[in-house]
XYZ file of C-alpha atoms in Angstrom:
754
model
C 10.258 -2.296 7.462
C 9.645 -5.573 9.236
C 6.940 -4.008 11.342
C 5.382 -1.994 8.572
C 4.943 -5.192 6.584
C 2.311 -6.265 9.103
C 1.015 -3.000 10.472
C 0.410 -1.586 7.033
C -2.354 -4.136 6.824
C -3.554 -6.382 4.130
C -5.699 -4.345 1.835
C -7.949 -6.905 0.204
C -10.599 -5.344 -1.913
C -12.376 -7.460 -4.448
C -12.714 -6.434 -8.041
C -14.131 -8.821 -10.569
C -13.033 -9.499 -14.071
C -15.893 -10.439 -16.320
C -14.842 -12.680 -19.152
C -17.671 -14.477 -20.923
C -19.740 -14.210 -17.765
C -17.211 -16.244 -15.816
C -16.033 -14.365 -12.767
C -12.506 -14.421 -11.540
C -11.039 -12.072 -9.034
C -8.056 -9.795 -8.617
C -7.174 -8.880 -5.067
C -4.116 -6.953 -3.982
C -2.392 -6.555 -0.653
C -0.363 -3.495 0.283
C 3.153 -4.811 0.640
C 6.416 -3.215 1.748
C 8.628 -6.291 1.912
C 10.778 -5.206 -1.047
C 13.884 -3.416 0.160
C 14.958 -0.135 -1.366
C 18.387 1.339 -0.665
C 19.970 4.737 -0.888
C 23.743 4.944 -0.512
C 23.722 1.373 0.751
C 21.197 2.023 3.543
C 17.693 0.548 3.562
C 14.881 3.074 3.404
C 12.630 2.402 6.391
C 9.342 2.960 4.541
C 10.150 3.074 0.830
C 6.616 2.508 -0.460
C 4.887 5.240 1.589
C 4.102 7.351 -1.455
C 6.114 10.570 -0.975
C 5.367 14.021 0.419
C 5.287 17.458 -1.162
C 3.417 20.379 0.413
C 2.547 19.021 3.816
C 0.702 20.254 6.879
C 1.437 18.484 10.165
C -0.758 17.651 13.149
C -1.090 14.933 15.780
C -3.865 12.502 16.596
C -4.237 9.295 18.537
C -5.407 7.457 15.461
C -5.554 3.981 16.965
C -6.561 5.027 20.502
C -3.522 3.397 22.071
C -2.603 6.407 24.182
C 0.206 7.856 22.084
C 0.096 10.498 19.407
C 0.390 9.525 15.773
C 1.416 11.825 12.958
C -1.237 13.225 10.637
C -0.109 14.853 7.402
C -2.384 16.714 5.033
C -0.684 17.417 1.730
C -2.083 20.274 -0.333
C -1.018 18.475 -3.479
C -4.347 16.886 -4.453
C -5.539 17.114 -0.808
C -3.968 13.837 0.236
C -3.670 12.338 3.707
C -0.807 10.353 5.202
C -0.882 8.855 8.697
C 2.193 7.508 10.429
C 1.564 5.469 13.567
C 3.813 5.911 16.550
C 5.271 2.561 17.494
C 7.729 1.419 20.129
C 10.009 -1.594 20.276
C 12.595 -2.277 22.931
C 12.443 1.313 24.126
C 12.840 2.806 20.649
C 10.000 4.871 19.164
C 9.460 5.356 15.473
C 6.824 6.083 12.858
C 5.187 3.422 10.693
C 3.202 4.298 7.592
C -0.453 3.259 7.694
C -1.720 2.926 4.095
C -5.440 2.729 4.824
C -5.763 5.437 7.459
C -6.934 8.095 5.028
C -10.234 6.214 4.734
C -10.959 7.220 8.317
C -11.073 10.939 7.522
C -13.729 12.965 5.681
C -13.241 12.755 1.931
C -13.955 16.419 1.219
C -10.907 17.894 3.000
C -9.147 20.520 0.944
C -6.640 23.391 1.191
C -5.825 22.872 4.869
C -6.441 20.512 7.773
C -5.361 20.772 11.389
C -6.129 18.531 14.366
C -6.865 20.392 17.588
C -8.840 19.410 20.689
C -11.365 22.236 20.975
C -13.761 20.695 23.516
C -11.300 19.330 26.057
C -12.254 15.664 25.741
C -8.673 14.584 25.022
C -9.375 13.777 21.354
C -8.129 16.059 18.613
C -10.843 17.447 16.379
C -10.536 18.432 12.747
C -10.400 22.004 11.447
C -10.415 22.308 7.672
C -11.471 24.617 4.876
C -15.064 25.742 4.642
C -16.202 28.127 1.930
C -14.667 31.430 2.961
C -13.515 30.136 6.305
C -13.278 27.153 8.633
C -15.268 23.917 8.865
C -15.023 21.811 12.025
C -15.467 18.072 12.580
C -15.812 16.701 16.092
C -13.871 13.535 16.886
C -16.472 11.069 18.213
C -14.361 7.932 17.821
C -13.245 5.508 20.493
C -11.130 2.400 20.875
C -14.031 0.077 20.109
C -15.409 1.814 17.017
C -12.258 3.445 15.715
C -11.937 6.967 14.402
C -15.249 8.638 13.538
C -16.261 12.210 12.778
C -19.321 14.377 13.185
C -19.750 17.819 11.659
C -19.634 20.316 14.519
C -19.756 23.486 12.406
C -20.280 23.701 8.677
C -18.716 27.119 8.996
C -17.361 29.070 11.933
C -18.997 32.445 12.483
C -17.749 35.458 14.386
C -19.351 38.635 15.666
C -18.014 41.427 13.410
C -19.156 44.597 15.189
C -22.630 43.233 15.827
C -22.988 41.252 12.589
C -22.639 37.467 12.502
C -20.456 36.638 9.536
C -18.289 33.703 8.589
C -14.928 33.894 10.290
C -12.992 34.714 7.163
C -9.861 32.736 6.307
C -8.483 32.697 2.791
C -8.229 29.286 1.130
C -4.482 29.811 0.768
C -3.921 30.756 4.413
C -3.043 28.685 7.435
C -4.437 30.478 10.505
C -3.373 29.960 14.100
C -6.075 28.023 15.940
C -4.882 28.174 19.507
C -5.872 29.373 22.973
C -4.531 32.908 22.701
C -5.804 34.200 26.034
C -5.261 31.024 28.068
C -8.879 30.816 29.194
C -9.344 27.197 28.121
C -11.002 27.548 24.726
C -9.608 27.751 21.205
C -9.277 31.170 19.580
C -8.360 32.081 15.994
C -5.650 34.398 14.677
C -6.039 35.047 10.975
C -5.068 37.706 8.496
C -7.485 40.444 7.616
C -8.857 40.130 4.093
C -6.396 42.847 3.036
C -3.552 40.739 4.338
C -1.519 43.380 6.096
C -2.610 42.802 9.712
C -3.716 40.023 12.008
C -7.188 39.685 13.469
C -7.949 38.101 16.825
C -11.226 36.195 17.044
C -11.863 35.349 20.667
C -13.779 32.219 21.579
C -16.248 33.227 24.281
C -17.541 29.714 25.043
C -16.034 29.637 28.520
C -17.333 33.109 29.334
C -20.859 32.288 28.147
C -21.312 28.659 29.149
C -18.443 27.680 31.403
C -17.100 25.119 28.944
C -15.070 25.147 25.737
C -17.132 23.247 23.194
C -19.502 25.890 21.795
C -17.177 27.590 19.250
C -18.687 31.055 19.647
C -16.387 33.831 18.411
C -16.110 37.607 18.532
C -13.699 39.785 16.597
C -11.831 41.349 19.519
C -8.832 42.848 17.831
C -8.401 44.181 14.297
C -4.625 44.553 14.701
C -3.432 41.951 17.160
C 0.194 42.527 18.041
C 0.187 46.100 16.644
C 2.161 45.235 13.526
C 1.531 45.613 9.859
C 3.045 43.915 6.822
C 4.364 46.064 4.029
C 2.043 46.371 1.046
C 4.527 44.998 -1.495
C 6.950 42.924 0.624
C 6.821 40.717 3.693
C 8.594 43.326 5.808
C 6.931 43.879 9.176
C 6.413 47.296 10.765
C 6.217 47.107 14.539
C 4.104 49.448 16.682
C 2.105 50.587 13.712
C 0.413 53.925 14.326
C -2.211 53.825 11.602
C -5.809 52.842 12.209
C -6.872 50.415 13.604
C -3.463 49.540 15.076
C -3.305 52.868 16.948
C -6.263 52.060 19.156
C -5.504 52.369 22.825
C -7.759 49.468 23.635
C -6.081 46.830 21.549
C -7.800 43.733 22.974
C -11.217 45.295 22.339
C -10.934 48.076 19.766
C -13.956 50.220 19.133
C -14.601 51.519 15.633
C -16.559 54.606 14.794
C -16.923 53.847 11.103
C -19.766 51.584 10.020
C -19.252 47.930 9.246
C -19.781 48.413 5.514
C -16.569 50.381 5.199
C -14.384 47.748 6.746
C -14.035 45.582 3.646
C -13.564 48.518 1.319
C -9.855 48.671 2.080
C -7.340 47.719 -0.552
C -7.334 43.941 -0.668
C -4.861 43.486 -3.479
C -2.010 42.922 -1.041
C -3.160 39.640 0.305
C -2.419 36.398 -1.490
C -1.465 34.007 1.281
C -0.036 33.818 4.782
C 0.783 31.134 7.331
C 0.646 31.770 11.079
C 2.057 29.737 13.961
C 1.350 31.156 17.420
C 3.532 29.707 20.189
C 5.158 31.026 23.330
C 8.743 30.655 22.191
C 10.446 32.517 25.052
C 8.420 31.441 28.063
C 6.862 34.871 28.630
C 3.313 33.513 28.917
C 2.061 35.242 25.749
C 1.960 34.010 22.185
C 4.731 34.923 19.783
C 4.302 34.547 16.035
C 6.112 32.694 13.256
C 4.874 34.024 9.904
C 5.213 32.808 6.314
C 4.246 34.705 3.170
C 3.164 33.330 -0.187
C 5.815 35.219 -2.172
C 8.851 34.579 0.021
C 11.120 31.751 1.150
C 11.761 32.837 4.723
C 9.945 32.745 8.029
C 9.641 35.796 10.272
C 9.588 35.530 14.070
C 7.781 38.239 16.041
C 8.318 38.418 19.807
C 5.365 39.504 21.914
C 6.283 42.163 24.478
C 3.202 41.676 26.624
C 3.327 40.534 30.224
C 0.026 38.708 30.194
C -2.530 37.749 27.599
C -4.988 40.488 28.472
C -2.577 43.391 28.271
C -2.166 45.860 25.436
C 0.537 43.666 23.978
C 2.535 44.547 20.927
C 5.242 42.713 19.047
C 8.548 44.265 20.055
C 11.160 42.524 17.903
C 11.435 40.792 14.571
C 13.716 38.067 13.211
C 13.201 38.020 9.421
C 15.645 35.115 8.992
C 14.196 32.743 11.536
C 15.768 30.851 13.156
C 18.808 33.115 12.971
C 20.568 31.078 15.668
C 20.724 28.104 13.290
C 20.279 27.528 9.566
C 17.453 29.933 8.637
C 14.464 28.653 6.737
C 14.987 29.072 3.015
C 12.238 27.093 1.394
C 10.876 28.087 -1.952
C 7.998 28.923 -1.685
C 5.477 29.994 0.995
C 6.811 28.191 4.098
C 4.505 27.087 6.891
C 5.700 26.160 10.385
C 4.265 23.487 12.683
C 5.107 22.880 16.328
C 4.957 19.252 17.476
C 7.178 16.564 18.963
C 8.431 14.330 16.157
C 11.519 12.813 17.783
C 9.659 11.427 20.814
C 11.630 13.290 23.498
C 8.577 15.073 24.913
C 9.693 18.472 23.594
C 7.918 20.087 20.662
C 10.075 20.599 17.586
C 9.587 22.720 14.487
C 8.594 21.311 11.099
C 8.568 23.614 8.072
C 7.023 22.759 4.718
C 6.032 24.753 1.605
C 2.371 25.676 1.284
C 2.372 26.673 -2.402
C 1.694 23.594 -4.449
C 3.108 23.027 -7.922
C 5.783 25.746 -7.725
C 7.685 24.840 -4.557
C 10.343 22.481 -3.375
C 8.861 19.001 -3.762
C 11.693 16.543 -3.079
C 13.702 17.862 -0.139
C 10.830 19.975 1.036
C 10.263 19.240 4.724
C 12.639 20.885 7.171
C 13.050 19.522 10.691
C 14.382 21.762 13.460
C 15.036 19.933 16.711
C 14.104 21.797 19.855
C 17.235 21.641 22.011
C 15.568 23.836 24.613
C 12.297 23.060 26.370
C 8.577 23.429 25.837
C 8.773 26.665 27.839
C 11.784 28.213 26.112
C 12.388 26.875 22.621
C 15.675 26.663 20.749
C 15.208 25.275 17.257
C 18.297 23.806 15.574
C 18.335 22.659 11.955
C 18.512 18.893 11.446
C 17.380 17.981 7.915
C 15.453 19.254 4.900
C 13.910 15.884 4.084
C 12.059 14.814 7.216
C 10.332 11.450 6.525
C 11.111 11.897 2.827
C 14.583 10.448 3.391
C 12.959 7.147 4.333
C 10.852 6.714 1.197
C 10.978 6.857 -2.572
C 10.244 10.487 -3.381
C 10.943 12.122 -6.719
C 9.114 15.413 -6.753
C 5.594 15.441 -8.157
C 3.750 12.979 -10.374
C 5.871 9.822 -10.172
C 5.649 7.184 -12.928
C 7.278 3.784 -12.207
C 8.529 1.664 -15.112
C 10.470 -1.615 -15.010
C 13.061 -3.040 -17.364
C 16.134 -5.250 -17.162
C 18.486 -2.535 -18.318
C 21.786 -4.290 -17.565
C 20.974 -7.777 -18.839
C 21.409 -9.578 -15.519
C 17.960 -11.172 -15.663
C 16.514 -8.879 -12.995
C 14.004 -6.129 -13.606
C 15.306 -2.719 -12.628
C 13.071 0.171 -11.618
C 12.845 3.598 -13.221
C 10.816 6.417 -11.690
C 10.106 9.438 -13.851
C 8.084 12.404 -12.681
C 5.875 15.269 -13.714
C 8.436 17.674 -12.373
C 11.106 18.295 -9.800
C 11.620 21.751 -8.378
C 14.890 23.108 -9.738
C 15.429 26.711 -8.732
C 13.509 29.966 -8.718
C 10.252 28.240 -9.582
C 11.850 26.358 -12.475
C 10.702 22.828 -13.131
C 12.308 19.853 -14.792
C 11.373 16.254 -15.403
C 13.888 13.555 -14.517
C 14.097 9.787 -14.457
C 15.596 8.003 -11.458
C 17.317 4.657 -11.964
C 17.082 1.972 -9.273
C 19.155 -1.120 -10.045
C 17.784 -4.443 -8.886
C 20.603 -5.625 -6.621
C 18.626 -8.498 -5.166
C 17.731 -11.817 -6.704
C 15.037 -13.260 -8.924
C 12.925 -14.271 -5.932
C 13.954 -11.451 -3.583
C 14.259 -8.178 -5.505
C 16.005 -5.210 -3.923
C 16.363 -1.788 -5.480
C 19.326 0.526 -5.017
C 19.245 4.099 -6.255
C 22.063 4.494 -8.752
C 21.204 7.767 -10.454
C 18.424 10.283 -9.867
C 18.929 11.688 -13.381
C 19.273 8.703 -15.676
C 21.696 9.396 -18.570
C 21.373 13.113 -17.712
C 18.045 13.445 -19.487
C 17.187 16.598 -17.519
C 19.950 18.399 -19.389
C 18.090 17.994 -22.686
C 15.259 20.441 -21.840
C 12.612 17.840 -22.570
C 9.824 19.650 -20.716
C 7.542 18.247 -18.056
C 6.311 14.716 -17.523
C 8.858 12.766 -19.529
C 7.660 9.157 -19.539
C 9.923 6.248 -20.517
C 9.208 2.874 -22.005
C 11.798 0.245 -22.878
C 11.953 -2.421 -25.551
C 14.257 -3.908 -28.156
C 13.086 -2.360 -31.419
C 16.215 -3.025 -33.494
C 16.887 -6.676 -32.723
C 20.229 -6.325 -30.922
C 18.883 -7.781 -27.660
C 19.325 -4.463 -25.860
C 16.344 -2.513 -24.503
C 16.024 0.759 -26.353
C 14.416 3.798 -24.780
C 11.377 5.664 -26.053
C 10.302 8.828 -24.258
C 6.880 10.437 -24.236
C 7.199 14.229 -24.169
C 5.122 17.167 -22.988
C 4.488 18.356 -26.571
C 2.806 15.045 -27.429
C 5.647 13.646 -29.528
C 8.008 10.818 -28.715
C 11.787 10.622 -28.763
C 14.001 7.625 -29.419
C 17.321 6.658 -27.836
C 19.037 3.561 -29.186
C 20.742 1.432 -26.560
C 24.479 1.295 -27.355
C 25.607 -0.415 -24.157
C 28.869 -2.317 -24.298
C 29.722 -4.409 -21.290
C 28.514 -2.958 -18.008
C 28.536 0.704 -19.046
C 24.956 1.641 -19.900
C 24.880 4.098 -22.783
C 22.520 5.396 -25.447
C 22.960 7.050 -28.808
C 22.017 10.739 -29.142
C 18.333 11.404 -28.778
C 16.154 11.431 -31.890
C 13.289 13.895 -31.543
C 10.027 13.860 -33.493
C 10.154 10.127 -34.053
C 8.173 9.319 -37.216
C 5.721 6.614 -38.166
C 5.959 4.372 -41.230
C 4.838 7.244 -43.486
C 7.401 9.706 -42.160
C 4.746 11.588 -40.200
C 5.816 12.735 -36.761
C 4.114 10.604 -34.114
C 2.106 12.947 -31.913
C -0.895 12.679 -29.603
C -1.299 16.379 -28.850
C 0.138 16.795 -25.363
C 1.776 14.670 -22.669
C 2.500 11.472 -24.527
C 2.607 8.392 -22.265
C 4.037 5.521 -24.354
C 4.216 1.790 -23.745
C 5.938 -0.795 -25.935
C 3.809 -3.939 -25.801
C 2.911 -6.719 -28.241
C -0.796 -5.933 -28.313
C -1.769 -7.987 -31.360
C 0.398 -10.938 -30.305
C 2.414 -11.137 -33.540
C 5.784 -11.189 -31.793
C 6.556 -7.509 -32.430
C 6.396 -4.667 -29.924
C 3.613 -2.235 -30.763
C 3.466 1.357 -29.574
C 0.550 2.425 -27.361
C 0.359 6.055 -26.260
C -1.814 7.771 -23.674
C -2.524 11.487 -23.957
C -3.577 14.505 -21.946
C -7.281 14.296 -22.767
C -7.449 10.715 -21.490
C -7.451 8.552 -24.625
C -5.113 5.963 -26.170
C -3.538 5.717 -29.614
C -2.428 2.446 -31.191
C 0.559 2.266 -33.543
C 1.034 -1.251 -34.841
C 4.589 -2.450 -35.455
C 4.476 -3.488 -39.102
C 8.222 -3.816 -39.409
C 10.455 -6.658 -38.363
C 12.129 -7.817 -35.176
C 15.293 -5.978 -36.253
C 13.678 -2.843 -37.659
C 10.505 -1.570 -36.016
C 8.103 0.473 -38.083
C 4.983 1.922 -36.526
C 1.731 2.445 -38.412
C -1.218 4.365 -36.993
C -4.178 2.020 -36.551
C -6.522 3.709 -34.086
C -6.369 7.047 -32.281
C -9.288 6.064 -30.043
C -8.107 2.631 -28.992
C -10.762 0.641 -27.179
C -12.903 3.703 -26.651
C -10.789 4.426 -23.582
C -11.515 7.794 -21.973
C -10.234 8.455 -18.455
C -11.165 12.127 -18.286
C -13.532 13.060 -15.475
C -16.711 15.068 -15.209
C -14.778 17.678 -13.237
C -12.010 18.086 -15.785
C -11.381 17.490 -19.462
C -7.875 16.375 -18.539
C -7.229 12.667 -18.354
C -3.442 12.276 -18.444
C -3.832 8.654 -19.435
C -0.953 6.327 -18.578
C -1.596 2.868 -20.075
C -0.241 -0.359 -18.690
C -1.068 -3.434 -20.753
C -0.138 -6.715 -19.098
C -0.522 -10.462 -19.537
C -2.116 -12.718 -16.966
C -3.128 -16.335 -17.475
C -2.858 -16.027 -21.251
C -5.157 -13.010 -21.364
C -4.310 -9.354 -21.924
C -5.621 -6.715 -19.546
C -5.294 -2.955 -19.447
C -4.973 -0.681 -16.452
C -4.888 3.050 -17.095
C -3.715 5.720 -14.679
C -5.412 9.078 -14.780
C -5.556 12.638 -13.544
C -8.427 11.795 -11.177
C -6.173 9.476 -9.164
C -8.226 6.347 -9.844
C -7.261 3.254 -11.828
C -9.351 2.384 -14.882
C -9.461 -1.309 -15.676
C -10.353 -3.071 -18.952
C -10.538 -6.559 -20.415
C -11.826 -8.080 -23.685
C -8.972 -6.481 -25.590
C -8.289 -9.132 -28.229
C -10.284 -8.570 -31.412
C -11.273 -5.057 -30.380
C -8.324 -3.067 -31.676
C -9.944 -1.445 -34.684
C -11.712 1.853 -35.170
C -15.109 1.919 -33.476
C -14.407 -1.137 -31.325
C -14.327 -0.951 -27.538
C -12.689 -2.703 -24.630
C -14.822 -3.907 -21.754
C -14.591 -1.332 -18.965
C -14.514 -3.389 -15.756
C -14.081 -0.487 -13.384
C -13.224 3.209 -13.389
C -12.298 2.923 -9.738
C -10.333 -0.292 -9.567
C -10.099 -1.563 -5.950
C -11.499 1.765 -4.796
C -7.931 3.047 -4.888
C -7.510 6.784 -5.295
C -3.981 8.152 -4.981
C -5.187 11.752 -5.138
C -4.074 12.644 -8.639
C -1.943 11.367 -11.503
C -2.174 7.656 -10.846
C 0.475 5.724 -12.779
C 0.328 1.906 -12.617
C 2.881 -0.684 -13.638
C 2.079 -4.380 -13.237
C 4.594 -7.214 -13.372
C 5.719 -10.258 -11.432
C 8.831 -8.738 -9.947
C 9.700 -11.683 -7.691
C 8.766 -14.540 -10.044
C 6.303 -16.073 -7.586
C 3.387 -16.212 -10.008
C 1.664 -13.290 -8.308
C 1.364 -9.886 -9.926
C 2.953 -6.831 -8.362
C 1.233 -3.468 -8.737
C 3.486 -0.422 -8.476
C 1.599 2.853 -8.266
C 3.021 6.283 -8.916
C 1.055 9.363 -7.961
C 1.056 13.087 -7.334
C 3.320 13.164 -4.264
C 6.279 11.677 -6.082
C 6.495 8.330 -4.326
C 5.482 4.790 -5.203
C 3.032 2.378 -3.581
C 3.561 -1.366 -3.880
C 0.750 -3.923 -3.767
C 0.906 -7.654 -4.432
C -1.702 -9.815 -6.108
C -3.352 -12.487 -4.014
C -3.662 -15.166 -6.648
C -5.303 -17.623 -4.242
C -8.304 -15.441 -3.475
C -11.609 -17.228 -3.252
C -14.261 -16.273 -5.752
C -16.783 -13.980 -4.234
C -19.388 -11.442 -5.181
C -19.122 -9.558 -1.911
C -16.745 -6.713 -1.240
C -14.686 -7.250 1.845
C -15.764 -5.193 4.824
C -13.029 -2.716 5.759
C -14.566 -1.763 9.100
C -12.946 -2.615 12.370
C -14.694 -5.667 13.770
C -12.326 -6.889 16.483
C -11.166 -5.438 19.779
C -8.128 -6.547 21.757
C -7.612 -6.030 25.516
C -5.914 -5.657 27.945
C -2.913 -4.217 26.192
C -0.211 -4.643 27.444
C -1.108 -8.099 28.705
C 0.536 -10.736 30.853
C -0.632 -14.341 30.465
C -3.934 -13.896 28.590
C -5.438 -11.464 26.117
C -9.074 -11.043 25.102
C -10.097 -10.827 21.445
C -13.662 -9.622 21.024
C -15.227 -10.331 17.642
C -18.213 -8.078 17.030
C -19.525 -9.331 13.695
C -18.571 -11.683 10.954
C -20.030 -13.742 8.158
C -17.045 -16.059 8.274
C -17.195 -17.421 11.822
C -15.944 -19.658 13.156
C -12.474 -18.721 12.038
C -8.883 -18.267 13.256
C -6.660 -15.564 14.686
C -2.939 -15.682 13.911
C -0.138 -14.343 16.124
C 3.177 -13.220 14.580
C 6.371 -12.018 16.182
C 8.022 -8.784 15.046
C 10.062 -10.673 12.460
C 6.877 -11.874 10.808
C 7.107 -15.496 11.941
C 3.797 -17.189 12.667
C 3.816 -18.373 16.274
C 0.346 -19.765 16.752
C -3.151 -19.854 15.283
C -6.175 -19.851 17.559
C -9.774 -20.830 16.835
C -12.128 -17.867 17.407
C -15.885 -17.360 17.399
C -18.169 -14.352 17.447
C -18.120 -12.706 20.854
C -15.394 -12.915 23.505
C -12.344 -15.125 22.926
C -9.709 -15.637 25.639
C -6.291 -16.331 24.116
C -3.458 -17.819 26.156
C -0.155 -15.983 25.514
C 1.717 -17.128 28.605
C 4.348 -18.946 26.534
C 5.254 -15.815 24.577
C 8.366 -13.900 25.552
C 8.188 -10.228 26.457
C 7.892 -7.995 23.421
C 5.686 -6.712 20.639
C 3.391 -9.023 18.665
C 0.985 -8.791 15.774
C -2.375 -10.523 15.672
C -4.578 -10.735 12.626
C -7.780 -12.598 11.988
C -9.295 -14.182 8.908
C -12.344 -11.946 9.257
C -10.827 -8.479 9.485
C -8.587 -6.404 7.249
C -6.927 -4.724 10.200
C -3.980 -5.946 12.191
C -3.815 -5.474 15.925
C -0.633 -5.237 17.895
C -0.132 -6.028 21.537
C 2.660 -6.037 24.062
C 3.414 -9.026 26.271
C 4.796 -7.972 29.651
């Protein structure tokens, strides 16, 4: 955590609040200095945002010579990058919160990083319409990661016709050098789904190098196996056409091309393929996943070399049968990479079917206790990386309240759903007690199903809000429900035992009419009209807000409908009529502001609330993309001052079930310029001995200063810098890892002193 606090950079993006034409500025820094504990142990990266349906690759993101972890999550096509770091001989991953900005924004369905041209930099293979799109990695240490489209769509020679190399949007193909000739081939399921096609890359044969991405369909039934039409059972040595061809590497077909796609294609819905040489035979074996099943199947290749008429000779349908077999609902995908830094590639397994799969303990790690030549995968955990972060399924919603009356705000995290069993879903609320202090909060997970709410069959996306509505100085609980209504639970706590009265469904307004906003009610108790009583504000599925004024008393709340289109707020998008509005009203400097989470993943920000609460009146929409933040889908903000330092804290829930934490920089200078997020400094040599060079390429703020911190975050020295080359004396520093940041760049650089 100490390192992540600095490496996870200071995200300072200016957004301006217009009030009577006087500009002030909110800026927020990503911050992970708040400890979170599970079973008394600190999570090492609690605010990393969660993981659900993840695909794993490697890339040297920061061009420091070691491989970092790239994760593409199919849930809202999100990217996570974890930098490989080392301290005192120990290697570990550190979450990088801004790294996703360095990848193309249009990635969807799948993404894999593979070096296809042999330049030592992994390139990007992702979904293209009906197939595969390729980006070439053209970055370097000076300019950072950059991409260039290499192929809008891969094509292959299908019996003399150039067609897109077909890969279903739900599939994960094997993109690997099948024939060991130095270029990258493709193994992908036939459109009918029952057999595997081999598309050979002929770049080396044609041009003598690997970077041309020219493919031919060389084998219609690679491995001579066929999947059963209605199950994922595999039939070896299949004798039907085209698997019965004697020339398997280069089958010849007598029937015309037009008949090839007339086969029954109803079988295929989704497959994942990992091609690795698991037994050291020199030929690729297969690890297969199927969209309708929870297991992986291992097929062993019986060939002696890659150019032989090789067929799969054995099958393990409960792979790995030597350890705990994969049982991951639903649609498992396997990835082969070294994640424990021992130089031997391990096995990571994650579900590939979003919205219906495991989404909390969903990433299985099998340690390779063998070698890279002969693998032996042994089960280690089903929550790889997830066990180091807040992760509560899909669609997290953070809410804060001092539930136990100790003067400290506790944290509650509800969700859209958690996977239960057999594709069942349930919404739960996790309770994190603040076990820290007023100035140094710390959250400890007490209960992942607060007051057993999941047992009440409340539906999906149960959203809590707390407030004393009966004047007994205890925070009562109001729940927004999937059917658009709200439920009420009176706080009956006595002493330290938190308890609530039985739930009251269909909570009514002052007229006895059931309060309802259609679907997916997202309530907040907040004194909007500043009369000393908590009003009820409710977001809804279509993206609007409803205002119920509390016209009762401090001891007996009574809610009256005032406006079902409060402020003219509408957070639906052009792409979808769904908004899933989650309002968060908050006070700052005696003004009321509104931030609304939404289905599109952005934050919608409003001011000029006072005096604009009636029908037909509108709030001032400052930004529909506050700070440029996009969490993928289902953004859910909560703003407070959790550590009583006068600076606002922004907690962000989102689709992957985790929470991001940002802190307000209340001392930001007024500006009308957005801060440049590009890399503008270079540091070398690294490691260094007595001096290190900091090269400043561009800046509007020079001259300025660079600041050096030790790994504990203590400022050691500040050095005057100018544009161009700056030589910094570090002779007095002890051996170890250090962080350097400048006043003119958002990025932090790290260096090692020998």
